[in-house]
PDB file of C-alpha atoms in Angstrom:
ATOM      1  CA  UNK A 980      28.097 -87.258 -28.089  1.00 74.00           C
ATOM      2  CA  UNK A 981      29.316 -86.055 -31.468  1.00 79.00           C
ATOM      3  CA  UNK A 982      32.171 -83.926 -32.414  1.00 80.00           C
ATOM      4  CA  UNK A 983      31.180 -80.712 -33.672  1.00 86.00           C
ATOM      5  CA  UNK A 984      33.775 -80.562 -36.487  1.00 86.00           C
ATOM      6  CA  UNK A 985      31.433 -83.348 -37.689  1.00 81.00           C
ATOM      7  CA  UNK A 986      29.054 -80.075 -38.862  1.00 82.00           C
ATOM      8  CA  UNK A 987      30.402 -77.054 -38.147  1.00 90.00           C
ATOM      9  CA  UNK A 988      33.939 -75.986 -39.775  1.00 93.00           C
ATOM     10  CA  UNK A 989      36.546 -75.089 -37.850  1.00 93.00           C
ATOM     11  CA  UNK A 990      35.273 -76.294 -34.701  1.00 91.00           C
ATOM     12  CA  UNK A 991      37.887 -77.891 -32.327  1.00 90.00           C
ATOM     13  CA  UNK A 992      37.698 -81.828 -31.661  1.00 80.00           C
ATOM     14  CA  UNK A 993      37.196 -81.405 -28.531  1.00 85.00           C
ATOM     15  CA  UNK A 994      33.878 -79.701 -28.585  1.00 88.00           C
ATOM     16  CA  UNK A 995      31.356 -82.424 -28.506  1.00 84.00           C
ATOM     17  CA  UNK A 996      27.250 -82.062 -28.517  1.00 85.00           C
ATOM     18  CA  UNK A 997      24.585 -84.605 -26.977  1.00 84.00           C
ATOM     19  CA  UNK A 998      22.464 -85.696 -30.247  1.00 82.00           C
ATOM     20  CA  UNK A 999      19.455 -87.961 -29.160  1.00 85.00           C
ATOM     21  CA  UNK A1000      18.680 -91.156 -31.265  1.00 87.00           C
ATOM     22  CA  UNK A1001      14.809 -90.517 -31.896  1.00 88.00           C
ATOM     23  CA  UNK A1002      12.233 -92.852 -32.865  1.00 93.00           C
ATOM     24  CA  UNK A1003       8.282 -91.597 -33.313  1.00 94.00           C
ATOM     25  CA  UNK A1004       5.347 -93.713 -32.847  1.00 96.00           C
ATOM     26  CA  UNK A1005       2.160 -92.859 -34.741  1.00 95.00           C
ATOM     27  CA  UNK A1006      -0.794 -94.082 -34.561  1.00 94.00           C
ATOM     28  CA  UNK A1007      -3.119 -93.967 -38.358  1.00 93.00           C
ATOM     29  CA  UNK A1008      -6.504 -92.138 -37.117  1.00 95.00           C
ATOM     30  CA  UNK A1009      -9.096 -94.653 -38.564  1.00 96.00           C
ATOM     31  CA  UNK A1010      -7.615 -98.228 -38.481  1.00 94.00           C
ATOM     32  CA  UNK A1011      -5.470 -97.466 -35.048  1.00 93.00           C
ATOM     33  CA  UNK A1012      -2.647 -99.816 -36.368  1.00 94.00           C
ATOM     34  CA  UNK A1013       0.455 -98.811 -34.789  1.00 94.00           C
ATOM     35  CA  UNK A1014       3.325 -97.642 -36.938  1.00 96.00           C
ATOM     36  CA  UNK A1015       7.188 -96.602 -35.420  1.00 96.00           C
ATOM     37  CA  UNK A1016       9.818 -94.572 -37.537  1.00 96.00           C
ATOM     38  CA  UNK A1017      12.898 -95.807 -36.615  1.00 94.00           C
ATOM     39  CA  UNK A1018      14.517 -98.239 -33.531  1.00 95.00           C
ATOM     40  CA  UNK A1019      16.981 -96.111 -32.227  1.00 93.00           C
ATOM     41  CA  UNK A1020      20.402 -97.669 -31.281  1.00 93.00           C
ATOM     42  CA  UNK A1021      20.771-100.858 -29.990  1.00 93.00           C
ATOM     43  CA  UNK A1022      22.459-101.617 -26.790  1.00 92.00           C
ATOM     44  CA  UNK A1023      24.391-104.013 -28.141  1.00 92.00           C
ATOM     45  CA  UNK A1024      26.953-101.869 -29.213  1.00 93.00           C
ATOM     46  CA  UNK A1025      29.351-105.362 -29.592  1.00 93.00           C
ATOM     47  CA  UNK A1026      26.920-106.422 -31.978  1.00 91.00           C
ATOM     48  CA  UNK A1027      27.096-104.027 -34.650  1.00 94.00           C
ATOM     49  CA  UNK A1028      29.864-104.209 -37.605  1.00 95.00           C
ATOM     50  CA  UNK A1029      33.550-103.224 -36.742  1.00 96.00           C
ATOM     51  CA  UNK A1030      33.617-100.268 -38.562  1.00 95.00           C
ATOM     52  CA  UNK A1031      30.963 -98.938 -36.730  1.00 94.00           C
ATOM     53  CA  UNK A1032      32.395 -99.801 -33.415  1.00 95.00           C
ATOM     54  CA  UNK A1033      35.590 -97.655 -34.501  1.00 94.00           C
ATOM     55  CA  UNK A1034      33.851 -95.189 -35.539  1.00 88.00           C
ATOM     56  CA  UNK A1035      31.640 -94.521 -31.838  1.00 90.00           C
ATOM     57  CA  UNK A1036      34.801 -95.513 -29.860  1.00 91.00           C
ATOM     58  CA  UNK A1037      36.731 -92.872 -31.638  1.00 85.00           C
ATOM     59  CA  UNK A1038      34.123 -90.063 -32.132  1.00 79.00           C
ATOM     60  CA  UNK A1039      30.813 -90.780 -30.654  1.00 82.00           C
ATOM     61  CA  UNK A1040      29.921 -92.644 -27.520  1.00 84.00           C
ATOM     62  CA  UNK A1041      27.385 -93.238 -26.776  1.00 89.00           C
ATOM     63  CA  UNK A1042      24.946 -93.838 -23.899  1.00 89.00           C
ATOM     64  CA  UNK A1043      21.700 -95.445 -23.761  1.00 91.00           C
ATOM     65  CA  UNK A1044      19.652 -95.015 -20.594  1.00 90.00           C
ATOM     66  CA  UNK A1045      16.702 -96.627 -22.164  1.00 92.00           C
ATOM     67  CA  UNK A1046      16.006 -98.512 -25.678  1.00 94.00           C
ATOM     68  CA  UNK A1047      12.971 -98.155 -28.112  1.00 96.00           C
ATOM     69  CA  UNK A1048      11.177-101.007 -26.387  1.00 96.00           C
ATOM     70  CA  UNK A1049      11.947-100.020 -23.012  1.00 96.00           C
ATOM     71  CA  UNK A1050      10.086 -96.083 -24.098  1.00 95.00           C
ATOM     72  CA  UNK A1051       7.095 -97.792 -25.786  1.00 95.00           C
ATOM     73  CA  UNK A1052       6.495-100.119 -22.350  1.00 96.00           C
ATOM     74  CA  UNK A1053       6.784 -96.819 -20.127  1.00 95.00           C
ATOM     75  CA  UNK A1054       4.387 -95.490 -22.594  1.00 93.00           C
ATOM     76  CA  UNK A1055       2.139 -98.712 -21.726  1.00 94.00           C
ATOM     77  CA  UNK A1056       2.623 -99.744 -25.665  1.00 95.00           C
ATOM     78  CA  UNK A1057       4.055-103.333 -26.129  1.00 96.00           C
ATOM     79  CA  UNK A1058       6.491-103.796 -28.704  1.00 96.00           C
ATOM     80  CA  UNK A1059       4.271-106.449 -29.968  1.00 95.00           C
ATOM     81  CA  UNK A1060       1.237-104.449 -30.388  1.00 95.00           C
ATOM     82  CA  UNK A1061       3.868-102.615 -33.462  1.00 97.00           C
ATOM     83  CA  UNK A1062       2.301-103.390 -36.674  1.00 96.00           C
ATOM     84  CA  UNK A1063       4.698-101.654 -38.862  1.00 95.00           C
ATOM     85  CA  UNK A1064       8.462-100.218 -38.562  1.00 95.00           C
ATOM     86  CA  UNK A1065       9.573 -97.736 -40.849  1.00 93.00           C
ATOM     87  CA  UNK A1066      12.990 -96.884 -41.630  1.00 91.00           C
ATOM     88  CA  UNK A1067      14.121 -94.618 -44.321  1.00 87.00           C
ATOM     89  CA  UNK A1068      18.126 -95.623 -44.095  1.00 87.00           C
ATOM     90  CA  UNK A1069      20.379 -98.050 -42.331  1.00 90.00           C
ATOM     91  CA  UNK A1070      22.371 -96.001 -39.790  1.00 89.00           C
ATOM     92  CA  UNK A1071      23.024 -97.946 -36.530  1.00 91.00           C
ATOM     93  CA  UNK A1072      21.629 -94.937 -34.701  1.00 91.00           C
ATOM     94  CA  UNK A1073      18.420 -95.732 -36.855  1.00 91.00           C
ATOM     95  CA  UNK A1074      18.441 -99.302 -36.737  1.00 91.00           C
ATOM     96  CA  UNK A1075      18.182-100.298 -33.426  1.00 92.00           C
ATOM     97  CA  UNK A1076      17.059-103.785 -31.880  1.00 92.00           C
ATOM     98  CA  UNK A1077      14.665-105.290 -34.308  1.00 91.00           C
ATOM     99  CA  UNK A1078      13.856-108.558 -31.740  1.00 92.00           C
ATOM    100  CA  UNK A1079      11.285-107.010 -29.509  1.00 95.00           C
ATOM    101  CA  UNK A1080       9.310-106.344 -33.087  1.00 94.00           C
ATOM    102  CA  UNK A1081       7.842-110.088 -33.666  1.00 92.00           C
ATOM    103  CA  UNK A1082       4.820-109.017 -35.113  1.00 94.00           C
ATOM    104  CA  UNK A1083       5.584-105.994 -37.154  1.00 95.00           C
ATOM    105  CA  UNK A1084       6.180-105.270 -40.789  1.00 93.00           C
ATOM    106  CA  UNK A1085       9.556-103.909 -41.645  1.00 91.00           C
ATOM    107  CA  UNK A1086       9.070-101.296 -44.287  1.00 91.00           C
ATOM    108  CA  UNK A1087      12.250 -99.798 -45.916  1.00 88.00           C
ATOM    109  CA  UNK A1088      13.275 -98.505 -50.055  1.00 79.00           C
ATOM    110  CA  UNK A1089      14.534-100.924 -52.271  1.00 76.00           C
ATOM    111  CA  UNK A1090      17.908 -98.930 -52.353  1.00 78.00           C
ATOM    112  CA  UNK A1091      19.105-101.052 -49.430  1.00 84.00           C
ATOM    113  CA  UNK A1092      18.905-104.496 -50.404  1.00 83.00           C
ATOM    114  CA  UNK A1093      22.173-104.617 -51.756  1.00 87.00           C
ATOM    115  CA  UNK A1094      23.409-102.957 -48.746  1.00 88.00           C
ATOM    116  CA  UNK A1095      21.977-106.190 -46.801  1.00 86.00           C
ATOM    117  CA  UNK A1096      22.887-108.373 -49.161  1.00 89.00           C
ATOM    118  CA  UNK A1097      26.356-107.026 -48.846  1.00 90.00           C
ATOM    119  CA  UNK A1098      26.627-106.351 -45.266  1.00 91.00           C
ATOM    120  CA  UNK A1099      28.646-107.377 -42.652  1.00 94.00           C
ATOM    121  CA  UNK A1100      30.130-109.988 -42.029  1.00 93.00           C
ATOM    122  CA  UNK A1101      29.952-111.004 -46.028  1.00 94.00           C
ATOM    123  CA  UNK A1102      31.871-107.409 -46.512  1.00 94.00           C
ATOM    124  CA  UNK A1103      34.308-106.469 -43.548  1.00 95.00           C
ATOM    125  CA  UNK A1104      34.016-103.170 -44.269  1.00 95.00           C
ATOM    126  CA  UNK A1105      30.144-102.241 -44.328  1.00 94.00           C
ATOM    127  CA  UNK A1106      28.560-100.249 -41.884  1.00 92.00           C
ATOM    128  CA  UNK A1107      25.537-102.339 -42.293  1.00 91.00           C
ATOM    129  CA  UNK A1108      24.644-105.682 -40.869  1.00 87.00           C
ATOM    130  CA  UNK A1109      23.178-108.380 -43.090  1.00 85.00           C
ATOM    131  CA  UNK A1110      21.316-109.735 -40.473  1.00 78.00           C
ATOM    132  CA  UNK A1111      19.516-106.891 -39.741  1.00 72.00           C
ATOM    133  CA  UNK A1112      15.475-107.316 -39.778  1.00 60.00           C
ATOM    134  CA  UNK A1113      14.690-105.487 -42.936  1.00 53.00           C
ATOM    135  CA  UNK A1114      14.010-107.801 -45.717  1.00 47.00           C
ATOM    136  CA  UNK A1115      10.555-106.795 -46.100  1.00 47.00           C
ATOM    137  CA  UNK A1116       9.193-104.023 -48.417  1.00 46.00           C
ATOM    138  CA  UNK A1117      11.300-103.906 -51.042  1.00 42.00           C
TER     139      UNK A1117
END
């Protein structure tokens, strides 16, 4: 649920909107490796750096019937059978649980590394976590 002062000016606080944490699974035509765009959020909301916890207990809470895994499996994909993860930015709503992902290859822009580097806990403030999965592909 997100505010929709967050985008539209003017609105009151108290008007909120369901926004869906999407992740797309494609599938490359001639080699049939497996490739996912983004993890979601993880459900280990305790997990993830204090200033994002502020930030979703204050504006955006959220609820998650059902992680990135647990869609693939009712799918009848296996998170192992992921070759590749692609993610284009760091957002916890992007993120998601990496651990399911043992065999994949995390993919993301070079831009970020010092975001890792930096992350939380080394910096109290990031929005990022250091330990997150993505030091591949830079």
């Amino acid at each position: 649920m997100l505010p929709m002062a967050l985008y539209i000016a003017g609105a009151p606080l108290t008007e909120v909107t369901v926004c869906p944490s999407i992740a797309f699974v494609l599938q490359h035509s001639d080699s049939g490796e497996q490739l996912l765009f983004y993890l979601g959020i993880t459900r280990n909301i305790d997990a993830l750096p204090p200033v994002v916890k502020d930030v979703i207990a204050k504006y955006m809470p959220v609820h998650i019937p059902q992680d990135v895994a647990e869609s693939l499996q009712k799918g009848e994909l296996k998170p192992e059978d992921v070759e590749m993860v692609i993610l284009s930015h760091l957002h916890f709503d992007h993120i998601g649980d990496h651990s399911p992902f043992t065999k994949a290859t995390f993919v993301i822009g070079g831009e970020v590394k010092d975001q890792l580097e930096n992350g939380y806990p080394k910096t109290p403030t990031s929005d990022v976590l250091s330990s997150a999965k993505c030091t591949s592909g830079f």
